[in-house]
């Protein structure tokens, strides 16, 4: 009997099966039914960042197992702090081709409520958001890798390159072009976790082909989801209790049915 | 040469992971997700 594909192969097969959606997304047009695959929406932030398959957990299988992958979930719980519980702010699969990139953004100076790292009085862990990027293919030089300025989550001085934007995000060029950035190369199956408070972005992809990653963003249970996708009845029924608690940490509260 | 902050999911050092994440704000977890069942490792990594 043929064994089932491992998780990375399974997720890559899903991308191959839906390749007609890559590069066809409009900016923030969620009313276009052709951009939806069931409860998964194809999306782009700016165009340059490529095609995002938002709410990818709805695809089930390996994407669903990623919710509480044992390679990182205990670390995530520790860094957010168990008293805060967990939620997923956003989950997506990103496919980015030649010329694509993400601009420089975030940093210790940003006054957003979830941009925390430690409890400022006691020093306990209290990370407000952790990004968890998993490579579905090898990401090396020229592939549009994630870039980070190590330690910048503790820096209150804004990166000079961000002064030309709104102080939080600057998108006119790839983050990798800016001083202090370190390129992070991943092999398929590797996962990069980082606080969203750190100054980060990506290099511009100059190679042919596509970079494929999943991005699951964890926050305390009190942080709402970015796009508020409704969980389908099918998904809610099949979720393990542990995964359901992460995806729906505060269940809907309704009057009793008569 | 800078050695990146990383651990290996097949033999994780959680104490090191916590130190590296605190210091740098990021951490690479090598071999975090199974890639190929035909390579002999069906639970973790490649």
mmCIF file of C-alpha atoms in Angstrom:
data_model
loop_
_atom_site.group_PDB
_atom_site.id
_atom_site.type_symbol
_atom_site.label_atom_id
_atom_site.label_comp_id
_atom_site.label_asym_id
_atom_site.label_seq_id
_atom_site.Cartn_x
_atom_site.Cartn_y
_atom_site.Cartn_z
ATOM 1 C CA UNK A 1 0.000 0.000 0.000
ATOM 2 C CA UNK A 2 1.319 3.445 -0.885
ATOM 3 C CA UNK A 3 1.985 5.601 2.162
ATOM 4 C CA UNK A 4 0.298 9.014 2.336
ATOM 5 C CA UNK A 5 2.417 12.035 1.424
ATOM 6 C CA UNK A 6 4.287 13.786 4.206
ATOM 7 C CA UNK A 7 2.947 17.156 5.249
ATOM 8 C CA UNK A 8 5.209 19.341 3.080
ATOM 9 C CA UNK A 9 4.502 17.221 0.015
ATOM 10 C CA UNK A 10 0.775 17.286 0.765
ATOM 11 C CA UNK A 11 0.735 21.087 1.024
ATOM 12 C CA UNK A 12 2.750 21.480 -2.161
ATOM 13 C CA UNK A 13 0.310 19.210 -3.945
ATOM 14 C CA UNK A 14 -2.523 21.468 -2.814
ATOM 15 C CA UNK A 15 -0.728 24.472 -4.349
ATOM 16 C CA UNK A 16 -0.163 22.564 -7.592
ATOM 17 C CA UNK A 17 -3.849 21.651 -7.674
ATOM 18 C CA UNK A 18 -4.841 25.335 -7.375
ATOM 19 C CA UNK A 19 -2.134 26.963 -9.485
ATOM 20 C CA UNK A 20 -4.705 28.746 -11.657
ATOM 21 C CA UNK A 21 -5.359 31.148 -8.774
ATOM 22 C CA UNK A 22 -1.735 32.275 -8.478
ATOM 23 C CA UNK A 23 -1.253 35.839 -9.688
ATOM 24 C CA UNK A 24 -4.928 36.368 -10.442
ATOM 25 C CA UNK A 25 -5.950 38.147 -7.248
ATOM 26 C CA UNK A 26 -7.328 41.673 -7.094
ATOM 27 C CA UNK A 27 -6.558 44.053 -4.254
ATOM 28 C CA UNK A 28 -9.083 43.657 -1.456
ATOM 29 C CA UNK A 29 -11.976 42.468 -3.620
ATOM 30 C CA UNK A 30 -13.514 39.852 -1.388
ATOM 31 C CA UNK A 31 -16.836 40.014 -3.212
ATOM 32 C CA UNK A 32 -15.457 38.233 -6.268
ATOM 33 C CA UNK A 33 -16.657 34.655 -5.974
ATOM 34 C CA UNK A 34 -13.910 33.488 -8.317
ATOM 35 C CA UNK A 35 -11.354 34.359 -5.650
ATOM 36 C CA UNK A 36 -12.788 31.859 -3.184
ATOM 37 C CA UNK A 37 -12.036 28.160 -2.901
ATOM 38 C CA UNK A 38 -14.670 27.078 -0.438
ATOM 39 C CA UNK A 39 -13.805 29.009 2.737
ATOM 40 C CA UNK A 40 -10.317 29.884 1.463
ATOM 41 C CA UNK A 41 -9.911 33.327 -0.067
ATOM 42 C CA UNK A 42 -7.186 34.287 -2.525
ATOM 43 C CA UNK A 43 -5.798 37.670 -1.581
ATOM 44 C CA UNK A 44 -2.849 40.048 -1.820
ATOM 45 C CA UNK A 45 -1.803 42.855 0.491
ATOM 46 C CA UNK A 46 -0.186 45.077 -2.112
ATOM 47 C CA UNK A 47 0.260 43.056 -5.271
ATOM 48 C CA UNK A 48 4.031 42.882 -4.774
ATOM 49 C CA UNK A 49 3.675 40.354 -1.979
ATOM 50 C CA UNK A 50 2.168 37.764 -4.316
ATOM 51 C CA UNK A 51 -0.870 35.548 -3.865
ATOM 52 C CA UNK A 52 -2.073 34.634 -0.403
ATOM 53 C CA UNK A 53 -4.479 31.786 0.219
ATOM 54 C CA UNK A 54 -6.097 33.144 3.355
ATOM 55 C CA UNK A 55 -7.783 30.919 5.933
ATOM 56 C CA UNK A 56 -5.775 27.996 4.561
ATOM 57 C CA UNK A 57 -6.649 25.820 7.560
ATOM 58 C CA UNK A 58 -9.994 25.270 5.827
ATOM 59 C CA UNK A 59 -8.117 23.030 3.377
ATOM 60 C CA UNK A 60 -7.758 20.529 6.229
ATOM 61 C CA UNK A 61 -5.150 17.763 6.386
ATOM 62 C CA UNK A 62 -1.608 19.029 6.829
ATOM 63 C CA UNK A 63 -2.796 22.640 7.032
ATOM 64 C CA UNK A 64 -5.000 21.693 9.983
ATOM 65 C CA UNK A 65 -2.195 19.777 11.706
ATOM 66 C CA UNK A 66 -0.047 22.903 11.543
ATOM 67 C CA UNK A 67 -2.343 24.610 14.082
ATOM 68 C CA UNK A 68 -0.678 22.817 16.986
ATOM 69 C CA UNK A 69 2.430 21.311 15.403
ATOM 70 C CA UNK A 70 4.515 19.825 18.238
ATOM 71 C CA UNK A 71 7.711 21.338 16.834
ATOM 72 C CA UNK A 72 6.642 24.822 17.906
ATOM 73 C CA UNK A 73 3.340 24.926 19.789
ATOM 74 C CA UNK A 74 4.840 24.569 23.292
ATOM 75 C CA UNK A 75 7.359 27.318 22.557
ATOM 76 C CA UNK A 76 4.560 29.543 21.289
ATOM 77 C CA UNK A 77 2.530 28.911 24.454
ATOM 78 C CA UNK A 78 5.559 29.741 26.600
ATOM 79 C CA UNK A 79 6.393 32.978 24.780
ATOM 80 C CA UNK A 80 2.811 34.268 24.691
ATOM 81 C CA UNK A 81 2.393 33.047 28.291
ATOM 82 C CA UNK A 82 -0.084 30.284 29.235
ATOM 83 C CA UNK A 83 -2.246 32.705 31.240
ATOM 84 C CA UNK A 84 -3.106 34.458 27.971
ATOM 85 C CA UNK A 85 -4.180 31.345 26.083
ATOM 86 C CA UNK A 86 -3.774 31.208 22.311
ATOM 87 C CA UNK A 87 -5.516 32.289 19.163
ATOM 88 C CA UNK A 88 -4.539 32.509 15.509
ATOM 89 C CA UNK A 89 -4.716 36.054 14.205
ATOM 90 C CA UNK A 90 -4.170 35.078 10.585
ATOM 91 C CA UNK A 91 -3.281 31.929 8.668
ATOM 92 C CA UNK A 92 -2.318 31.772 5.043
ATOM 93 C CA UNK A 93 -0.297 30.134 2.335
ATOM 94 C CA UNK A 94 1.822 32.608 0.344
ATOM 95 C CA UNK A 95 3.072 32.073 -3.199
ATOM 96 C CA UNK A 96 5.442 34.797 -4.396
ATOM 97 C CA UNK A 97 7.049 34.984 -7.811
ATOM 98 C CA UNK A 98 9.888 36.890 -9.441
ATOM 99 C CA UNK A 99 9.906 40.584 -8.480
ATOM 100 C CA UNK A 100 7.786 40.004 -5.372
ATOM 101 C CA UNK A 101 8.694 41.238 -1.923
ATOM 102 C CA UNK A 102 7.521 42.635 1.406
ATOM 103 C CA UNK A 103 8.676 46.048 2.582
ATOM 104 C CA UNK A 104 10.352 46.928 5.857
ATOM 105 C CA UNK A 105 7.951 47.100 8.789
ATOM 106 C CA UNK A 106 7.516 46.872 12.553
ATOM 107 C CA UNK A 107 10.017 47.561 15.328
ATOM 108 C CA UNK A 108 10.239 48.292 19.018
ATOM 109 C CA UNK A 109 8.961 51.839 18.463
ATOM 110 C CA UNK A 110 5.506 50.811 17.140
ATOM 111 C CA UNK A 111 2.637 51.683 19.538
ATOM 112 C CA UNK A 112 0.264 48.859 18.520
ATOM 113 C CA UNK A 113 -1.340 47.035 21.454
ATOM 114 C CA UNK A 114 -0.191 43.553 20.427
ATOM 115 C CA UNK A 115 3.428 44.631 19.892
ATOM 116 C CA UNK A 116 4.538 43.388 23.287
ATOM 117 C CA UNK A 117 7.431 41.077 24.183
ATOM 118 C CA UNK A 118 7.819 40.917 27.964
ATOM 119 C CA UNK A 119 5.692 42.050 30.898
ATOM 120 C CA UNK A 120 7.391 45.368 31.538
ATOM 121 C CA UNK A 121 7.230 45.200 35.341
ATOM 122 C CA UNK A 122 7.965 41.523 36.054
ATOM 123 C CA UNK A 123 9.896 40.529 32.918
ATOM 124 C CA UNK A 124 7.653 37.511 32.264
ATOM 125 C CA UNK A 125 6.974 36.384 28.707
ATOM 126 C CA UNK A 126 4.120 38.343 27.143
ATOM 127 C CA UNK A 127 4.572 38.252 23.372
ATOM 128 C CA UNK A 128 1.551 39.750 21.641
ATOM 129 C CA UNK A 129 2.092 38.109 18.279
ATOM 130 C CA UNK A 130 4.426 35.431 16.948
ATOM 131 C CA UNK A 131 4.740 34.764 13.246
ATOM 132 C CA UNK A 132 5.417 31.178 12.289
ATOM 133 C CA UNK A 133 6.702 30.791 8.717
ATOM 134 C CA UNK A 134 7.225 27.312 7.293
ATOM 135 C CA UNK A 135 9.070 26.813 4.022
ATOM 136 C CA UNK A 136 7.319 24.539 1.531
ATOM 137 C CA UNK A 137 10.305 24.743 -0.805
ATOM 138 C CA UNK A 138 13.949 25.624 -0.267
ATOM 139 C CA UNK A 139 14.445 29.378 0.154
ATOM 140 C CA UNK A 140 17.988 30.565 -0.508
ATOM 141 C CA UNK A 141 19.745 33.582 -2.060
ATOM 142 C CA UNK A 142 17.545 35.320 -4.639
ATOM 143 C CA UNK A 143 14.423 33.441 -3.588
ATOM 144 C CA UNK A 144 12.768 36.306 -1.653
ATOM 145 C CA UNK A 145 13.657 35.136 1.837
ATOM 146 C CA UNK A 146 12.440 36.689 5.061
ATOM 147 C CA UNK A 147 14.782 39.339 6.461
ATOM 148 C CA UNK A 148 15.010 40.492 10.052
ATOM 149 C CA UNK A 149 16.996 43.006 12.080
ATOM 150 C CA UNK A 150 18.024 40.929 15.115
ATOM 151 C CA UNK A 151 17.150 42.545 18.422
ATOM 152 C CA UNK A 152 15.141 45.390 16.844
ATOM 153 C CA UNK A 153 12.078 44.413 18.901
ATOM 154 C CA UNK A 154 13.925 46.000 21.858
ATOM 155 C CA UNK A 155 14.864 49.177 19.971
ATOM 156 C CA UNK A 156 12.742 52.286 20.516
ATOM 157 C CA UNK A 157 14.406 54.223 17.718
ATOM 158 C CA UNK A 158 12.620 54.004 14.382
ATOM 159 C CA UNK A 159 14.673 52.632 11.484
ATOM 160 C CA UNK A 160 15.515 55.691 9.334
ATOM 161 C CA UNK A 161 14.141 53.946 6.230
ATOM 162 C CA UNK A 162 10.674 53.888 7.778
ATOM 163 C CA UNK A 163 10.545 57.631 8.349
ATOM 164 C CA UNK A 164 9.346 58.056 4.757
ATOM 165 C CA UNK A 165 6.312 55.840 5.390
ATOM 166 C CA UNK A 166 3.782 55.880 8.207
ATOM 167 C CA UNK A 167 6.354 54.788 10.760
ATOM 168 C CA UNK A 168 5.038 51.220 10.790
ATOM 169 C CA UNK A 169 5.322 49.979 7.203
ATOM 170 C CA UNK A 170 7.350 51.210 4.224
ATOM 171 C CA UNK A 171 6.651 49.399 0.990
ATOM 172 C CA UNK A 172 8.434 51.239 -1.813
ATOM 173 C CA UNK A 173 11.232 48.694 -1.893
ATOM 174 C CA UNK A 174 12.096 45.298 -0.502
ATOM 175 C CA UNK A 175 13.040 45.170 3.166
ATOM 176 C CA UNK A 176 16.197 43.295 2.296
ATOM 177 C CA UNK A 177 17.695 46.471 0.812
ATOM 178 C CA UNK A 178 17.791 48.242 4.177
ATOM 179 C CA UNK A 179 20.724 48.477 6.576
ATOM 180 C CA UNK A 180 20.886 45.948 9.394
ATOM 181 C CA UNK A 181 18.754 43.275 7.725
ATOM 182 C CA UNK A 182 19.857 39.639 7.929
ATOM 183 C CA UNK A 183 18.669 37.202 5.251
ATOM 184 C CA UNK A 184 17.235 33.995 6.670
ATOM 185 C CA UNK A 185 17.471 30.966 4.401
ATOM 186 C CA UNK A 186 15.261 27.965 5.040
ATOM 187 C CA UNK A 187 15.127 24.429 3.737
ATOM 188 C CA UNK A 188 11.699 23.026 3.041
ATOM 189 C CA UNK A 189 10.245 21.810 6.302
ATOM 190 C CA UNK A 190 12.108 24.423 8.369
ATOM 191 C CA UNK A 191 10.088 26.912 10.399
ATOM 192 C CA UNK A 192 11.029 30.456 11.360
ATOM 193 C CA UNK A 193 9.302 31.945 14.397
ATOM 194 C CA UNK A 194 9.631 35.617 15.309
ATOM 195 C CA UNK A 195 7.886 38.304 17.261
ATOM 196 C CA UNK A 196 5.878 40.581 14.982
ATOM 197 C CA UNK A 197 7.447 43.425 16.948
ATOM 198 C CA UNK A 198 10.808 42.857 15.279
ATOM 199 C CA UNK A 199 11.707 44.928 12.206
ATOM 200 C CA UNK A 200 11.332 42.588 9.245
ATOM 201 C CA UNK A 201 10.246 42.017 5.649
ATOM 202 C CA UNK A 202 11.808 40.146 2.747
ATOM 203 C CA UNK A 203 14.261 40.420 -0.087
ATOM 204 C CA UNK A 204 12.964 40.788 -3.616
ATOM 205 C CA UNK A 205 12.722 37.483 -5.393
ATOM 206 C CA UNK A 206 15.004 37.639 -8.403
ATOM 207 C CA UNK A 207 15.003 33.946 -9.273
ATOM 208 C CA UNK A 208 12.486 32.259 -11.530
ATOM 209 C CA UNK A 209 9.736 30.181 -9.953
ATOM 210 C CA UNK A 210 7.834 30.784 -6.743
ATOM 211 C CA UNK A 211 8.574 30.952 -3.047
ATOM 212 C CA UNK A 212 6.011 28.913 -1.123
ATOM 213 C CA UNK A 213 5.451 29.343 2.601
ATOM 214 C CA UNK A 214 2.728 29.023 5.182
ATOM 215 C CA UNK A 215 2.294 31.772 7.766
ATOM 216 C CA UNK A 216 0.427 31.135 11.013
ATOM 217 C CA UNK A 217 0.328 34.119 13.370
ATOM 218 C CA UNK A 218 -0.331 33.329 17.028
ATOM 219 C CA UNK A 219 -1.620 35.791 19.615
ATOM 220 C CA UNK A 220 -3.236 35.738 23.052
ATOM 221 C CA UNK A 221 -6.827 34.517 23.049
ATOM 222 C CA UNK A 222 -8.031 38.107 23.530
ATOM 223 C CA UNK A 223 -6.752 39.291 20.139
ATOM 224 C CA UNK A 224 -9.357 39.045 17.398
ATOM 225 C CA UNK A 225 -8.629 37.550 13.996
ATOM 226 C CA UNK A 226 -7.374 39.807 11.216
ATOM 227 C CA UNK A 227 -10.109 39.137 8.674
ATOM 228 C CA UNK A 228 -12.714 37.354 10.797
ATOM 229 C CA UNK A 229 -13.285 34.406 8.463
ATOM 230 C CA UNK A 230 -16.152 32.266 9.691
ATOM 231 C CA UNK A 231 -15.220 28.703 10.532
ATOM 232 C CA UNK A 232 -17.310 26.269 8.530
ATOM 233 C CA UNK A 233 -19.519 23.740 10.317
ATOM 234 C CA UNK A 234 -17.462 20.964 8.749
ATOM 235 C CA UNK A 235 -14.239 22.369 10.142
ATOM 236 C CA UNK A 236 -15.695 22.937 13.592
ATOM 237 C CA UNK A 237 -16.971 19.350 13.700
ATOM 238 C CA UNK A 238 -13.682 17.732 12.770
ATOM 239 C CA UNK A 239 -11.315 19.876 14.860
ATOM 240 C CA UNK A 240 -9.695 18.291 17.880
ATOM 241 C CA UNK A 241 -10.650 20.040 21.153
ATOM 242 C CA UNK A 242 -7.129 21.483 21.387
ATOM 243 C CA UNK A 243 -7.255 22.979 17.899
ATOM 244 C CA UNK A 244 -10.797 24.216 18.332
ATOM 245 C CA UNK A 245 -9.746 26.086 21.459
ATOM 246 C CA UNK A 246 -7.041 27.883 19.454
ATOM 247 C CA UNK A 247 -9.274 28.746 16.498
ATOM 248 C CA UNK A 248 -12.309 29.608 18.579
ATOM 249 C CA UNK A 249 -10.919 30.576 21.997
ATOM 250 C CA UNK A 250 -14.044 32.492 22.902
ATOM 251 C CA UNK A 251 -17.048 30.523 21.584
ATOM 252 C CA UNK A 252 -20.104 32.440 20.352
ATOM 253 C CA UNK A 253 -22.569 33.114 23.186
ATOM 254 C CA UNK A 254 -26.221 32.863 22.292
ATOM 255 C CA UNK A 255 -29.553 32.647 24.134
ATOM 256 C CA UNK A 256 -30.814 29.085 24.666
ATOM 257 C CA UNK A 257 -32.720 27.567 21.755
ATOM 258 C CA UNK A 258 -36.462 27.192 22.423
ATOM 259 C CA UNK B 1 30.477 34.710 10.423
ATOM 260 C CA UNK B 2 27.280 35.010 12.440
ATOM 261 C CA UNK B 3 25.787 31.708 13.567
ATOM 262 C CA UNK B 4 22.027 31.976 13.322
ATOM 263 C CA UNK B 5 19.789 31.256 16.319
ATOM 264 C CA UNK B 6 18.388 27.823 15.541
ATOM 265 C CA UNK B 7 17.404 24.500 17.047
ATOM 266 C CA UNK B 8 16.572 21.169 15.423
ATOM 267 C CA UNK B 9 13.071 19.790 15.922
ATOM 268 C CA UNK B 10 14.426 16.235 15.876
ATOM 269 C CA UNK B 11 16.444 16.953 19.032
ATOM 270 C CA UNK B 12 15.141 20.224 20.462
ATOM 271 C CA UNK B 13 16.977 22.120 23.185
ATOM 272 C CA UNK B 14 14.127 24.169 24.661
ATOM 273 C CA UNK B 15 16.319 26.031 27.129
ATOM 274 C CA UNK B 16 18.527 27.188 24.266
ATOM 275 C CA UNK B 17 15.436 28.055 22.211
ATOM 276 C CA UNK B 18 14.120 30.332 24.940
ATOM 277 C CA UNK B 19 17.475 32.077 25.338
ATOM 278 C CA UNK B 20 17.910 32.623 21.597
ATOM 279 C CA UNK B 21 14.364 33.897 21.100
ATOM 280 C CA UNK B 22 14.701 36.305 24.020
ATOM 281 C CA UNK B 23 18.020 37.653 22.761
ATOM 282 C CA UNK B 24 17.216 37.921 19.069
ATOM 283 C CA UNK B 25 13.437 38.018 18.767
ATOM 284 C CA UNK B 26 13.474 35.118 16.316
ATOM 285 C CA UNK B 27 14.391 31.465 16.067
ATOM 286 C CA UNK B 28 14.744 28.949 13.249
ATOM 287 C CA UNK B 29 13.404 25.465 13.929
ATOM 288 C CA UNK B 30 15.074 23.100 11.480
ATOM 289 C CA UNK B 31 13.164 20.023 10.315
ATOM 290 C CA UNK B 32 9.941 21.223 11.940
ATOM 291 C CA UNK B 33 7.484 19.687 9.473
ATOM 292 C CA UNK B 34 7.707 16.257 7.816
ATOM 293 C CA UNK B 35 8.802 16.507 4.210
ATOM 294 C CA UNK B 36 9.153 13.038 2.759
ATOM 295 C CA UNK B 37 8.013 9.658 4.047
ATOM 296 C CA UNK B 38 10.338 7.919 1.658
ATOM 297 C CA UNK B 39 13.465 9.261 3.377
ATOM 298 C CA UNK B 40 12.993 7.104 6.442
ATOM 299 C CA UNK B 41 11.728 9.713 8.893
ATOM 300 C CA UNK B 42 7.970 9.771 9.049
ATOM 301 C CA UNK B 43 7.552 11.942 12.115
ATOM 302 C CA UNK B 44 9.855 14.919 11.781
ATOM 303 C CA UNK B 45 12.036 16.584 9.239
ATOM 304 C CA UNK B 46 13.348 15.410 5.947
#
